[in-house]
Amino acid sequence: MLHFLFRFGLLKFNMSQITIVDLAETLGLSKSTVSRAFRDSNDISAKTKARILAKAEELGFSPNLYASSLRGNRSQTIAIIIPEFGNKFFSQAIKGIELVARSKKYHTLIYVTDHNVKNEASIVRSLVNGRVDGVLISASGEGKDHSHLQALVDHNIPTVFFDRSYDDFRGHFVTGNDFESSRLATQHLIDNGCKRIAYLVINQNVSIGKIRMDGYKRALEDNRIAFQEELVLDTENDETENKAAIRNLIRTYRPDGIFASVERLAISAIRVAQEENLKIPDDLKLICFSCLDITDLLNPSLSVVKQPAFDMGKQAANFLFQSLDKPTEMVEQQTTLLESSLIFQDSSQRIRISKKN
Amino acid sequence: MLHFLFRFGLLKFNMSQITIVDLAETLGLSKSTVSRAFRDSNDISAKTKARILAKAEELGFSPNLYASSLRGNRSQTIAIIIPEFGNKFFSQAIKGIELVARSKKYHTLIYVTDHNVKNEASIVRSLVNGRVDGVLISASGEGKDHSHLQALVDHNIPTVFFDRSYDDFRGHFVTGNDFESSRLATQHLIDNGCKRIAYLVINQNVSIGKIRMDGYKRALEDNRIAFQEELVLDTENDETENKAAIRNLIRTYRPDGIFASVERLAISAIRVAQEENLKIPDDLKLICFSCLDITDLLNPSLSVVKQPAFDMGKQAANFLFQSLDKPTEMVEQQTTLLESSLIFQDSSQRIRISKKN
DNA sequence: GTGAAAGCGCTAACAC
DNA sequence: GTGTTAGCGCTTTCAC
């Protein structure tokens, strides 16, 4: 009785204290019946269900998430783990993921590792105790030790990688057809007269760094241009350092073309070129991976490999929900490649294309 | 016994089934003692605690989130609700929020409303049953009906708005000094010879739309320029429609300056100007709110009001955690204004500033 | 400093 | 189709 009064008292100030028991009492039903009204149960008559839902709406009640998760061992939550937030690729991908998740009535946790594998590991560790039902992740860097991923396997948490993966990860991976795009981008530079093409890579040991380099190398081979280690610049996560390294590369090895594996390295390259009084594309041609939607407004307009970020997010999420729906079917290692578009603009072309024509 | 075997069987495949009971048995302790090891309890000896934590680490155990949340009525989770993901402002703000949250060992849920108040309402409704301890939100649009926010109040969920708020929201709000920035931006256009300045607004009824317009109006007044309703364009969420409306505005009313309250409207304006063969800044001067970090690389370089997005996210999160730490202290309506920077570049200036000089 | 026991709100057998 | 009941894994009095 005291309990009831207490609850009743609270009610006035904090409706979150309503439970199915309260609802059941109000309606003269049992709590199981009320519970059934909120599940997809067909052990309940349509009228009763309607009556319960109406009352719930009236009282602003919805079932306590933690109680049902504890009971049912489901969290209705997934996690996204990404290395950074700096570019349109990730915001678009997240948008796609969140869209799919919401359509499935799932909630989405977001984590940013800042390209730090240690952070990635600690985040993963914080997820495996039931916090999430599944994980979408874009790998954060090299690190020989990916044992933190094992925890996801051990706890049967379906995991899908997107864009960036680890070599030793076995499971679903959704990414772009980066090898081919990189080959074509490099070929394009060659077609436009480049002989000394530098490759700017974010991290040679993470999948995209390596695969994009492979495409680059293949294009060189195809054209009997010798691969030169000096023209490959493996960068860090710091813009100032990167600019210095690019400046050094430009001064020392005088590339006539640059293929940048990520957008921000291309931006740094543009800035360095300006400072070094090099004209793009006349002195230096440039193409990069980017999902920026205003490359046409840059000066010069920027040639890019544009990944289908939004679709990649959606696809990755769809695969994840497939695994969640049928947890029994173990998905074998499987990689899905989505087509990127190559957009050739002024930054990479020998003959300037006039905009108005 | 059967139960034990079952659990033991599961153990081999799914470590998530370890509980404090298992840990307690293994160590010959009671589950309450084990539980205390994971809280900030001082009812436990340092050695016992260390022994428990070591074993937990060894077994890859961490306490079940849902059980403790159910028991303790805390979720260690906050939500971010934003209208869109399209620009750097939000990605930077989220980055700031996530950083603070992680430092507090909180998890961060992300929701995108796509500028739809209905979505916002349904998201909020899905949060009030204990899912989160607090909410950070940037308002999604007008809508006369903000009753969904009342649910947050009713359920005692601390809420902080950032960047965009509703007039009728009483509580903490962290935003930029938009009135002053807008006044100065408009004044700057006037100083550069503009007499017919159009104002492009995302939504006149959401706080930023209105306040930025107030700053714009003030600058007009200060310079005895009559405010003209026709020069204000209230836009929708669709780029094609917006471009058509901007084109119509330009053709019909021939503004010589544009002040855009958000970046994407400025981008649309640039595109329309190109199509209409208007030169920026010669025929049309332009300044806008934007957090883009490559405005200097645009053609022409874009004059902007740049908000401290990252700091805004951090501040908003800090205020939220203040409320979470002392739930008793009811925070009165309070607005925190952060200083934006005005960056005047070529798009708005009469005299072209040569880059190399 | 540690253990025993009650119960957070809900779900899912199982009865009827 | 509805009610009864036994826990999900944890925290927190309350003993000792």
XYZ file of C-alpha atoms (C1' of nucleotides) in Angstrom:
746
model
C 0.000 0.000 0.000
C 2.796 2.282 0.922
C 4.383 1.190 -2.252
C 1.334 2.097 -4.222
C 1.109 5.528 -2.655
C 4.741 6.094 -3.318
C 4.326 5.161 -6.893
C 1.222 7.227 -7.114
C 3.040 10.176 -5.638
C 5.839 9.784 -8.097
C 3.415 9.577 -10.928
C 2.669 13.213 -10.634
C 6.266 14.126 -11.187
C 7.742 11.306 -13.134
C 5.631 9.328 -15.484
C 8.513 7.033 -16.261
C 7.527 5.105 -13.175
C 4.433 3.700 -14.839
C 4.832 -0.015 -15.431
C 2.787 -2.674 -17.112
C 1.547 -3.570 -13.655
C 0.030 -0.111 -13.243
C -1.497 -0.325 -16.665
C -2.858 -3.773 -15.914
C -4.439 -2.606 -12.654
C -6.006 0.410 -14.311
C -7.542 -1.791 -16.949
C -8.397 -4.708 -14.722
C -6.138 -7.051 -16.658
C -3.075 -9.073 -15.851
C 0.373 -7.809 -16.644
C 0.998 -10.661 -19.073
C -1.920 -9.551 -21.175
C -0.624 -6.035 -21.158
C 2.820 -7.288 -22.042
C 1.401 -9.223 -24.977
C -0.193 -6.069 -26.319
C 3.252 -4.655 -26.892
C 4.690 -7.742 -28.570
C 3.699 -9.272 -31.860
C 1.738 -11.810 -29.946
C -1.410 -13.318 -31.388
C -2.354 -14.718 -28.035
C -4.433 -11.629 -27.490
C -7.709 -10.394 -28.887
C -7.658 -7.397 -31.122
C -10.038 -5.460 -28.895
C -8.062 -6.005 -25.713
C -4.903 -5.054 -27.489
C -6.468 -1.869 -28.830
C -7.823 -0.988 -25.406
C -4.411 -1.456 -23.827
C -2.561 0.508 -26.461
C -5.056 3.340 -26.215
C -4.635 3.550 -22.463
C -0.870 3.400 -22.843
C -0.952 6.270 -25.286
C -3.159 8.219 -22.913
C -0.781 7.706 -20.010
C 2.327 8.168 -22.091
C 3.498 4.706 -21.230
C 5.931 2.578 -23.150
C 7.564 -0.583 -21.894
C 10.817 -0.258 -20.024
C 13.592 -1.043 -22.420
C 15.988 -2.477 -19.895
C 13.546 -4.864 -18.385
C 12.660 -6.343 -21.742
C 16.245 -6.401 -22.918
C 17.311 -8.147 -19.763
C 14.552 -10.627 -20.169
C 14.799 -11.148 -23.869
C 18.502 -10.743 -24.342
C 17.992 -8.284 -27.154
C 18.915 -4.628 -27.080
C 17.413 -3.347 -30.318
C 20.609 -1.393 -30.649
C 23.533 -1.480 -33.031
C 26.827 0.356 -32.905
C 28.730 2.222 -35.576
C 32.458 2.563 -35.012
C 34.319 4.873 -37.355
C 37.826 6.297 -37.374
C 36.820 9.900 -37.961
C 34.054 12.296 -38.638
C 35.892 14.661 -40.868
C 34.435 13.958 -44.226
C 31.277 13.502 -46.151
C 31.961 9.837 -46.722
C 31.332 8.918 -43.134
C 28.449 11.289 -42.554
C 26.706 9.916 -45.629
C 27.414 6.343 -44.659
C 26.079 6.934 -41.150
C 23.001 8.542 -42.587
C 22.382 5.402 -44.617
C 22.935 3.170 -41.631
C 20.732 5.187 -39.344
C 17.966 5.163 -41.928
C 17.949 1.400 -42.182
C 18.253 1.003 -38.432
C 15.284 3.223 -37.719
C 13.192 1.421 -40.276
C 13.918 -1.734 -38.288
C 13.103 0.053 -35.028
C 16.705 -0.215 -33.977
C 18.712 2.412 -32.196
C 22.186 3.415 -33.287
C 25.164 4.122 -31.083
C 28.016 6.081 -32.580
C 31.682 5.895 -31.650
C 34.663 7.725 -33.122
C 38.120 6.251 -32.627
C 40.158 9.114 -34.045
C 42.141 6.523 -36.010
C 43.322 4.958 -32.816
C 43.183 1.178 -32.592
C 43.418 1.342 -28.806
C 40.254 3.405 -28.737
C 38.663 0.960 -31.092
C 39.532 -1.902 -28.793
C 38.188 -0.177 -25.711
C 34.978 0.713 -27.497
C 34.490 -2.851 -28.648
C 35.100 -4.071 -25.136
C 32.379 -1.775 -23.846
C 29.898 -3.244 -26.304
C 30.131 -6.956 -25.798
C 28.170 -7.240 -22.588
C 24.840 -7.050 -24.271
C 24.927 -3.378 -25.068
C 24.405 -4.021 -28.763
C 23.014 -6.721 -30.999
C 25.348 -5.963 -33.876
C 28.256 -3.802 -34.949
C 29.109 -1.850 -38.073
C 32.707 -0.836 -38.183
C 35.184 0.892 -40.405
C 38.667 -0.120 -39.324
C 40.795 2.439 -37.588
C 44.330 1.603 -38.513
C 46.899 -1.041 -38.586
C 47.921 -2.528 -35.325
C 49.071 -6.090 -35.495
C 46.734 -6.905 -32.676
C 43.129 -7.186 -33.698
C 42.246 -9.503 -30.873
C 39.572 -7.119 -29.694
C 37.547 -8.238 -32.692
C 37.638 -11.747 -31.345
C 35.457 -10.577 -28.477
C 32.711 -9.810 -30.971
C 33.006 -13.318 -32.365
C 33.087 -14.874 -28.907
C 29.941 -13.061 -27.913
C 28.159 -13.940 -31.127
C 27.738 -10.336 -32.099
C 27.252 -10.053 -35.849
C 29.731 -7.587 -37.291
C 29.958 -6.006 -40.714
C 32.906 -3.940 -41.851
C 32.471 -1.139 -44.324
C 34.987 0.809 -46.378
C 37.948 -0.168 -44.253
C 38.687 -3.615 -42.952
C 41.500 -5.704 -41.552
C 43.122 -8.432 -43.573
C 42.531 -10.982 -40.874
C 38.884 -10.214 -40.374
C 36.653 -13.028 -41.500
C 33.145 -11.884 -42.150
C 31.134 -9.468 -44.148
C 32.805 -6.462 -45.682
C 31.127 -3.836 -47.844
C 33.427 -1.538 -49.734
C 34.049 0.164 -53.058
C 35.685 -1.385 -56.080
C 38.785 0.460 -55.015
C 41.355 -1.495 -56.947
C 39.708 -0.766 -60.255
C 38.872 2.849 -59.390
C 42.451 3.454 -58.338
C 43.798 1.854 -61.469
C 41.517 3.995 -63.606
C 42.313 7.164 -61.702
C 46.024 6.549 -62.104
C 45.568 5.602 -65.748
C 43.720 8.871 -66.211
C 46.683 10.813 -64.839
C 48.974 8.888 -67.166
C 46.696 9.592 -70.088
C 47.015 13.226 -69.243
C 50.758 13.089 -69.497
C 51.867 12.335 -65.972
C 55.076 10.344 -65.674
C 55.926 10.773 -62.035
C 52.790 10.093 -60.047
C 52.910 10.295 -56.294
C 50.578 8.233 -54.146
C 49.418 9.711 -50.843
C 48.194 7.066 -48.481
C 46.600 7.348 -45.100
C 47.880 4.024 -43.879
C 49.467 1.379 -46.011
C 48.395 -1.327 -43.627
C 44.722 -0.743 -43.556
C 42.777 -2.324 -46.378
C 41.946 0.758 -48.381
C 45.500 2.043 -48.266
C 46.866 -1.166 -49.654
C 44.215 -1.964 -52.239
C 44.195 1.543 -53.612
C 47.958 1.333 -53.897
C 47.653 -1.950 -55.745
C 45.420 -0.288 -58.320
C 47.906 2.518 -58.629
C 50.759 0.092 -59.120
C 48.845 -1.873 -61.691
C 48.267 1.236 -63.782
C 51.971 2.017 -63.620
C 52.816 -1.515 -64.720
C 50.301 -1.405 -67.530
C 52.125 1.607 -68.835
C 55.604 0.312 -68.149
C 56.290 3.038 -65.653
C 58.591 1.914 -62.883
C 57.112 1.999 -59.397
C 59.166 4.261 -57.165
C 58.982 3.853 -53.436
C 59.934 7.503 -52.945
C 56.744 8.628 -54.609
C 54.613 6.883 -52.013
C 53.912 8.945 -48.946
C 52.510 7.174 -45.915
C 51.012 9.869 -43.745
C 49.942 10.478 -40.197
C 46.806 11.833 -38.632
C 48.153 15.369 -38.273
C 47.552 17.946 -40.965
C 50.612 20.071 -40.281
C 52.920 17.088 -40.396
C 51.264 15.880 -43.547
C 51.672 19.200 -45.274
C 55.356 19.244 -44.378
C 55.779 15.723 -45.723
C 53.960 16.567 -48.927
C 56.044 19.699 -49.341
C 59.168 17.668 -48.907
C 57.938 15.090 -51.399
C 57.145 17.763 -53.959
C 60.420 19.580 -53.545
C 62.557 16.499 -53.543
C 60.952 14.239 -56.100
C 59.013 16.686 -58.281
C 55.974 14.579 -59.076
C 53.830 15.769 -61.966
C 50.739 14.009 -60.684
C 49.254 13.079 -57.343
C 46.801 10.344 -56.548
C 45.478 10.772 -53.028
C 43.753 7.876 -51.321
C 41.690 10.178 -49.139
C 40.260 13.626 -49.544
C 42.053 15.414 -46.784
C 45.449 14.517 -48.223
C 44.361 16.000 -51.535
C 43.276 19.178 -49.773
C 46.652 19.383 -48.058
C 48.314 18.844 -51.422
C 46.347 21.699 -52.975
C 47.399 24.002 -50.170
C 51.042 22.988 -50.465
C 50.945 23.421 -54.221
C 49.625 26.954 -53.747
C 52.380 27.737 -51.302
C 54.981 26.266 -53.625
C 53.584 28.269 -56.506
C 52.707 25.199 -58.471
C 49.689 25.453 -60.706
C 47.149 22.667 -60.695
C 46.766 21.089 -63.203
C 49.514 22.681 -65.301
C 52.421 21.837 -63.016
C 50.798 19.150 -60.982
C 47.732 17.056 -61.706
C 45.577 15.793 -58.913
C 42.895 13.216 -58.344
C 41.632 11.713 -55.118
C 38.999 9.697 -53.357
C 36.307 12.056 -52.090
C 32.603 12.256 -51.423
C 32.559 16.017 -51.336
C 29.553 17.350 -53.203
C 31.076 20.640 -54.201
C 34.194 19.473 -56.022
C 32.938 21.367 -59.057
C 33.095 24.621 -57.122
C 36.699 24.251 -56.108
C 39.446 26.117 -57.864
C 40.387 24.191 -59.885
C 37.472 21.813 -59.877
C 38.639 18.598 -58.313
C 38.770 15.246 -60.075
C 37.581 12.525 -57.778
C 36.737 8.924 -57.247
C 33.384 9.208 -55.552
C 32.222 6.287 -53.477
C 28.535 5.556 -52.969
C 28.768 6.372 -49.286
C 25.076 6.472 -48.517
C 24.443 3.194 -50.323
C 27.446 1.632 -48.691
C 25.983 2.465 -45.294
C 22.608 1.113 -46.284
C 24.065 -2.093 -47.708
C 26.275 -2.713 -44.730
C 23.319 -2.180 -42.413
C 21.146 -4.489 -44.487
C 23.718 -7.246 -44.260
C 23.945 -6.730 -40.545
C 20.203 -7.040 -40.130
C 20.234 -10.149 -42.257
C 22.605 -11.710 -39.761
C 20.487 -10.458 -36.893
C 17.351 -11.936 -38.380
C 18.847 -15.372 -38.885
C 21.573 -15.702 -36.318
C 21.996 -19.367 -37.106
C 23.257 -18.939 -40.627
C 26.899 -18.269 -40.155
C 27.961 -15.907 -42.900
C 31.201 -16.915 -44.490
C 33.763 -14.333 -45.382
C 32.146 -12.282 -48.052
C 33.076 -8.989 -49.603
C 30.602 -6.818 -51.427
C 32.015 -4.276 -53.833
C 30.012 -1.214 -54.738
C 30.773 0.753 -57.856
C 32.361 4.176 -57.401
C 32.094 6.919 -59.979
C 35.077 8.627 -61.512
C 34.513 12.310 -61.986
C 37.207 13.911 -64.078
C 37.354 17.649 -63.717
C 39.984 20.344 -64.142
C 42.482 19.325 -61.490
C 43.693 16.328 -63.452
C 43.281 17.227 -67.097
C 45.792 18.417 -69.611
C 43.290 20.286 -71.718
C 41.287 22.641 -69.601
C 37.617 22.000 -70.032
C 35.762 25.254 -70.075
C 32.834 25.187 -67.696
C 30.386 26.842 -70.019
C 30.394 24.547 -72.970
C 22.570 -28.657 -11.950
C 21.036 -28.900 -15.333
C 21.127 -25.167 -15.350
C 24.800 -25.166 -14.583
C 25.581 -27.599 -17.352
C 23.555 -25.561 -19.756
C 25.390 -22.456 -18.851
C 28.656 -24.269 -19.013
C 27.762 -25.536 -22.448
C 26.916 -22.100 -23.602
C 30.114 -20.757 -22.186
C 32.101 -22.455 -24.848
C 30.237 -20.646 -27.567
C 29.034 -17.491 -26.010
C 30.995 -15.877 -23.259
C 28.346 -13.234 -22.850
C 26.571 -15.721 -20.611
C 29.077 -15.229 -17.819
C 27.419 -13.490 -14.904
C 28.569 -12.176 -11.585
C 27.298 -15.415 -10.134
C 29.736 -17.413 -12.235
C 32.522 -15.082 -11.272
C 31.554 -15.327 -7.630
C 31.536 -19.144 -7.739
C 34.899 -19.250 -9.455
C 36.391 -17.018 -6.796
C 34.530 -18.482 -3.852
C 32.833 -15.171 -3.106
C 29.262 -13.981 -3.031
C 27.730 -12.190 -5.952
C 27.222 -9.059 -3.859
C 30.932 -8.789 -3.285
C 31.609 -9.245 -6.947
C 29.017 -6.638 -7.757
C 30.688 -4.189 -5.417
C 33.961 -4.622 -7.223
C 32.423 -3.047 -10.272
C 30.875 -0.110 -8.464
C 32.619 2.679 -6.673
C 31.875 0.946 -3.456
C 34.189 1.264 -0.499
C 32.496 -1.619 1.224
C 35.129 -3.845 -0.285
C 38.793 -4.428 0.411
C 41.266 -3.342 -2.203
C 42.722 -6.827 -2.523
C 39.379 -8.537 -3.055
C 38.459 -5.932 -5.604
C 41.728 -6.386 -7.473
C 41.332 -10.153 -7.434
C 37.829 -9.893 -8.849
C 38.751 -7.400 -11.551
C 41.730 -9.516 -12.592
C 39.560 -12.599 -12.950
C 36.965 -10.602 -14.845
C 39.593 -9.391 -17.258
C 40.840 -12.931 -17.690
C 37.380 -14.241 -18.488
C 36.419 -11.263 -20.576
C 33.548 -10.469 -18.258
C 31.836 -7.185 -17.791
C 28.554 -6.615 -15.978
C 25.380 -6.907 -17.978
C 24.285 -3.456 -18.861
C 20.573 -4.119 -18.888
C 20.475 -5.763 -15.522
C 22.249 -2.874 -13.870
C 20.267 -0.286 -15.752
C 17.044 -1.954 -14.774
C 18.145 -2.115 -11.198
C 19.777 1.244 -10.967
C 17.586 3.206 -13.301
C 20.553 4.614 -15.166
C 21.481 3.846 -18.728
C 24.848 5.543 -19.128
C 23.565 6.641 -22.481
C 22.660 9.971 -24.017
C 20.983 10.746 -27.304
C 21.822 13.277 -29.972
C 18.954 14.316 -32.201
C 19.832 16.425 -35.210
C 17.887 17.537 -38.263
C 20.479 16.534 -40.822
C 23.907 15.189 -41.427
C 24.772 17.166 -44.476
C 27.311 19.605 -43.195
C 30.414 20.004 -41.208
C 28.640 21.867 -38.465
C 26.813 18.816 -37.254
C 29.634 16.380 -37.747
C 31.939 18.632 -35.739
C 29.358 19.174 -33.038
C 28.739 15.459 -32.739
C 32.439 14.860 -32.531
C 32.607 17.243 -29.598
C 29.662 15.626 -27.890
C 30.947 12.129 -28.398
C 34.309 13.108 -26.995
C 32.821 14.439 -23.786
C 30.438 11.507 -23.495
C 33.213 8.960 -23.817
C 35.295 10.741 -21.249
C 32.335 10.324 -18.888
C 31.969 6.679 -19.884
C 28.678 7.422 -21.523
C 27.418 5.997 -24.775
C 25.911 8.139 -27.473
C 22.891 7.356 -29.577
C 22.445 9.281 -32.787
C 19.203 10.132 -34.544
C 18.596 12.137 -37.708
C 15.159 13.649 -38.248
C 15.646 14.880 -41.784
C 14.109 18.182 -40.676
C 10.887 16.456 -39.880
C 9.224 17.339 -36.590
C 7.127 14.186 -36.740
C 10.304 12.132 -36.836
C 11.648 14.175 -33.977
C 8.556 13.445 -31.943
C 8.660 9.734 -32.616
C 12.335 9.601 -31.738
C 11.753 11.420 -28.483
C 8.908 9.079 -27.668
C 11.225 6.121 -28.157
C 13.686 7.572 -25.672
C 11.629 8.368 -22.640
C 11.219 4.879 -21.318
C 14.605 4.772 -19.736
C 16.583 4.389 -22.919
C 18.654 7.482 -22.184
C 19.665 9.580 -19.226
C 19.826 12.800 -21.181
C 19.217 14.342 -24.569
C 21.088 16.778 -26.771
C 18.959 18.128 -29.522
C 19.077 20.573 -32.362
C 15.521 21.467 -33.298
C 14.148 20.167 -36.542
C 11.686 22.733 -37.714
C 8.694 24.691 -36.792
C 5.575 22.801 -36.008
C 3.290 24.517 -33.582
C 3.181 21.358 -31.596
C 6.214 20.756 -29.474
C 4.363 18.659 -26.972
C 6.747 15.785 -27.556
C 9.300 17.796 -25.629
C 7.001 17.767 -22.656
C 7.576 14.032 -22.441
C 11.223 14.708 -21.698
C 10.238 17.063 -18.916
C 7.656 14.641 -17.537
C 10.210 11.890 -17.412
C 12.824 14.077 -15.806
C 15.229 13.647 -18.673
C 17.698 16.525 -18.756
C 17.728 18.093 -22.185
C 20.067 20.622 -23.756
C 19.408 22.247 -27.090
C 22.239 23.324 -29.317
C 22.333 25.571 -32.354
C 18.625 25.356 -33.016
C 15.901 25.593 -30.430
C 12.198 26.246 -30.093
C 10.881 29.480 -28.656
C 8.789 27.684 -26.130
C 11.542 25.451 -24.835
C 12.535 26.294 -21.320
C 15.926 24.964 -20.461
C 19.508 25.068 -21.522
C 20.409 26.218 -24.994
C 23.914 26.535 -26.409
C 24.227 28.446 -29.638
C 26.269 31.017 -31.492
C 25.992 34.775 -31.121
C 23.941 34.666 -34.277
C 22.244 37.999 -34.004
C 25.513 39.862 -33.855
C 27.203 37.692 -36.481
C 24.295 38.174 -38.832
C 24.264 41.891 -38.269
C 27.986 42.091 -38.983
C 27.745 39.863 -42.037
C 24.977 42.008 -43.463
C 26.812 45.181 -42.539
C 29.814 43.809 -44.371
C 27.749 43.351 -47.525
C 26.459 46.888 -47.171
C 29.983 48.184 -46.675
C 30.850 46.522 -49.917
C 28.189 48.388 -51.768
C 25.186 46.095 -51.567
C 21.818 47.816 -51.511
C 19.459 44.955 -52.205
C 20.439 42.117 -49.942
C 18.471 38.922 -50.043
C 18.183 36.697 -47.004
C 17.940 32.944 -47.553
C 16.474 31.189 -44.579
C 15.994 27.546 -43.882
C 12.973 28.040 -41.701
C 11.785 31.341 -40.315
C 10.152 29.663 -37.397
C 13.073 27.823 -35.983
C 15.296 29.870 -33.716
C 18.280 30.312 -35.969
C 16.135 31.345 -38.905
C 14.498 34.079 -36.910
C 17.459 35.369 -34.942
C 19.711 35.476 -37.961
C 17.007 37.407 -39.744
C 16.793 39.825 -36.841
C 20.505 40.542 -37.180
C 20.040 41.037 -40.893
C 17.154 43.435 -40.301
C 19.080 45.372 -37.730
C 21.917 45.979 -40.148
C 19.449 47.216 -42.740
C 17.890 49.582 -40.187
C 21.265 50.840 -39.078
C 21.911 51.840 -42.648
C 18.425 53.130 -43.343
C 17.776 50.500 -45.926
C 14.156 49.478 -46.070
C 13.439 45.857 -45.257
C 11.743 44.159 -48.184
C 9.755 41.026 -47.614
C 10.350 39.925 -51.229
C 14.058 39.642 -50.562
C 13.518 37.027 -47.881
C 13.316 33.485 -49.184
C 11.994 30.843 -46.833
C 13.109 27.542 -48.292
C 12.296 23.886 -48.149
C 14.355 20.801 -47.638
C 14.691 20.029 -51.336
C 17.662 21.267 -53.308
C 15.960 21.383 -56.686
C 13.046 23.377 -55.340
C 15.388 25.690 -53.548
C 17.412 26.364 -56.649
C 14.265 27.169 -58.578
C 13.146 29.545 -55.851
C 16.528 31.224 -55.719
C 16.559 31.550 -59.488
C 13.160 33.136 -59.353
C 14.262 35.499 -56.606
C 17.337 36.523 -58.560
C 15.494 37.060 -61.810
C 12.591 38.893 -60.290
C 14.146 41.045 -57.613
C 17.763 41.328 -58.752
C 19.501 41.315 -55.380
C 23.099 42.518 -55.375
C 23.951 40.613 -52.223
C 22.896 37.403 -50.559
C 23.121 36.481 -46.921
C 22.428 32.782 -46.483
C 21.568 31.436 -43.067
C 22.921 28.012 -43.884
C 25.678 26.719 -46.102
C 23.675 24.606 -48.480
C 21.540 27.565 -49.514
C 24.715 29.466 -50.326
C 25.961 26.562 -52.411
C 22.674 26.501 -54.286
C 22.959 30.248 -54.796
C 26.450 29.858 -56.258
C 25.200 27.260 -58.691
C 22.238 29.370 -59.723
C 24.467 32.409 -60.173
C 26.710 30.371 -62.473
C 23.737 29.253 -64.494
C 22.410 32.779 -64.683
C 25.813 34.030 -65.758
C 26.163 36.251 -62.740
C 29.663 36.747 -61.452
C 30.334 36.487 -57.754
C 31.231 38.928 -56.283
C 30.993 41.423 -59.149
C 27.310 40.993 -59.864
C 26.283 39.370 -56.658
C 28.020 39.286 -53.300
C 27.601 36.348 -51.007
C 28.169 35.472 -47.391
C 26.751 32.611 -45.362
C 26.900 30.592 -42.205
C 29.229 27.640 -42.770
C 31.693 25.406 -40.998
C 33.294 24.205 -44.181
C 37.048 24.093 -43.805
C 37.868 24.642 -47.453
C 36.026 27.879 -48.127
C 39.362 29.362 -49.188
C 39.646 26.817 -51.989
C 36.300 27.615 -53.525
C 35.992 29.740 -56.605
C 35.512 32.436 -55.514
C 36.647 31.875 -51.967
C 33.585 32.004 -49.769
C 32.972 34.554 -47.045
C 31.471 32.881 -44.015
C 30.277 33.142 -40.478
C 31.966 30.170 -38.923
C 30.466 28.763 -35.762
C 32.587 26.968 -33.203
C 30.806 23.688 -33.906
C 33.165 21.409 -32.033
C 33.150 23.633 -28.964
C 29.423 24.017 -29.160
C 29.061 20.258 -29.017
C 31.458 20.031 -26.110
C 29.765 22.825 -24.184
C 26.304 21.455 -24.730
C 27.473 18.046 -23.578
C 29.145 19.543 -20.529
C 25.956 21.292 -19.519
C 24.041 18.090 -19.989
C 26.428 16.196 -17.744
C 26.173 18.939 -15.155
C 22.446 18.326 -15.017
C 23.016 14.599 -14.892
C 25.456 14.937 -12.035
C 23.118 17.016 -9.900
C 19.636 16.127 -10.974
C 18.169 18.069 -8.093
C 19.273 21.496 -9.216
C 16.660 22.483 -11.697
C 18.372 24.557 -14.324
C 16.413 27.640 -15.221
C 16.134 28.722 -18.795
C 19.615 29.662 -19.774
C 21.178 30.412 -23.104
C 24.892 30.237 -23.705
C 26.234 32.123 -26.681
C 29.510 31.122 -28.260
C 31.442 33.499 -30.432
C 31.523 32.784 -34.163
C 34.247 34.048 -36.448
C 33.595 36.132 -39.516
C 35.834 35.210 -42.384
C 35.641 37.677 -45.218
C 36.952 36.318 -48.480
C 36.384 37.027 -52.163
C 32.729 36.145 -52.497
C 31.576 39.226 -50.633
C 34.176 41.885 -51.319
C 34.139 44.762 -53.741
C 37.851 44.922 -54.172
C 39.204 41.555 -55.125
C 41.868 40.496 -52.742
C 44.622 38.749 -54.628
C 45.529 35.515 -52.997
C 49.226 35.905 -53.353
C 49.849 39.172 -51.669
C 34.390 -6.353 4.687
C 31.282 -9.871 3.231
C 26.915 -12.610 2.489
C 21.731 -13.334 2.119
C 17.757 -11.936 0.108
C 14.447 -8.942 -2.075
C 13.115 -6.988 -6.203
C 13.916 -3.575 -10.570
C 9.962 -4.343 -15.022
C 9.339 -7.428 -18.126
C 8.593 -12.062 -20.901
C 7.369 -16.712 -21.748
C 6.212 -21.128 -20.329
C 2.456 -23.224 -18.485
C -2.141 -23.629 -16.714
C -6.921 -22.907 -17.328
C -7.530 -15.546 -24.929
C -6.165 -14.568 -20.325
C -3.828 -15.228 -15.742
C -0.057 -17.221 -12.775
C 4.504 -17.717 -11.999
C 9.409 -18.086 -12.369
C 13.224 -15.887 -13.357
C 16.640 -12.511 -16.712
C 21.525 -10.357 -13.963
C 22.258 -7.049 -11.136
C 22.224 -3.664 -6.850
C 21.305 -2.698 -2.320
C 19.582 -2.800 2.126
C 20.264 -5.384 6.108
C 22.562 -8.759 9.012
C 26.701 -10.400 10.850
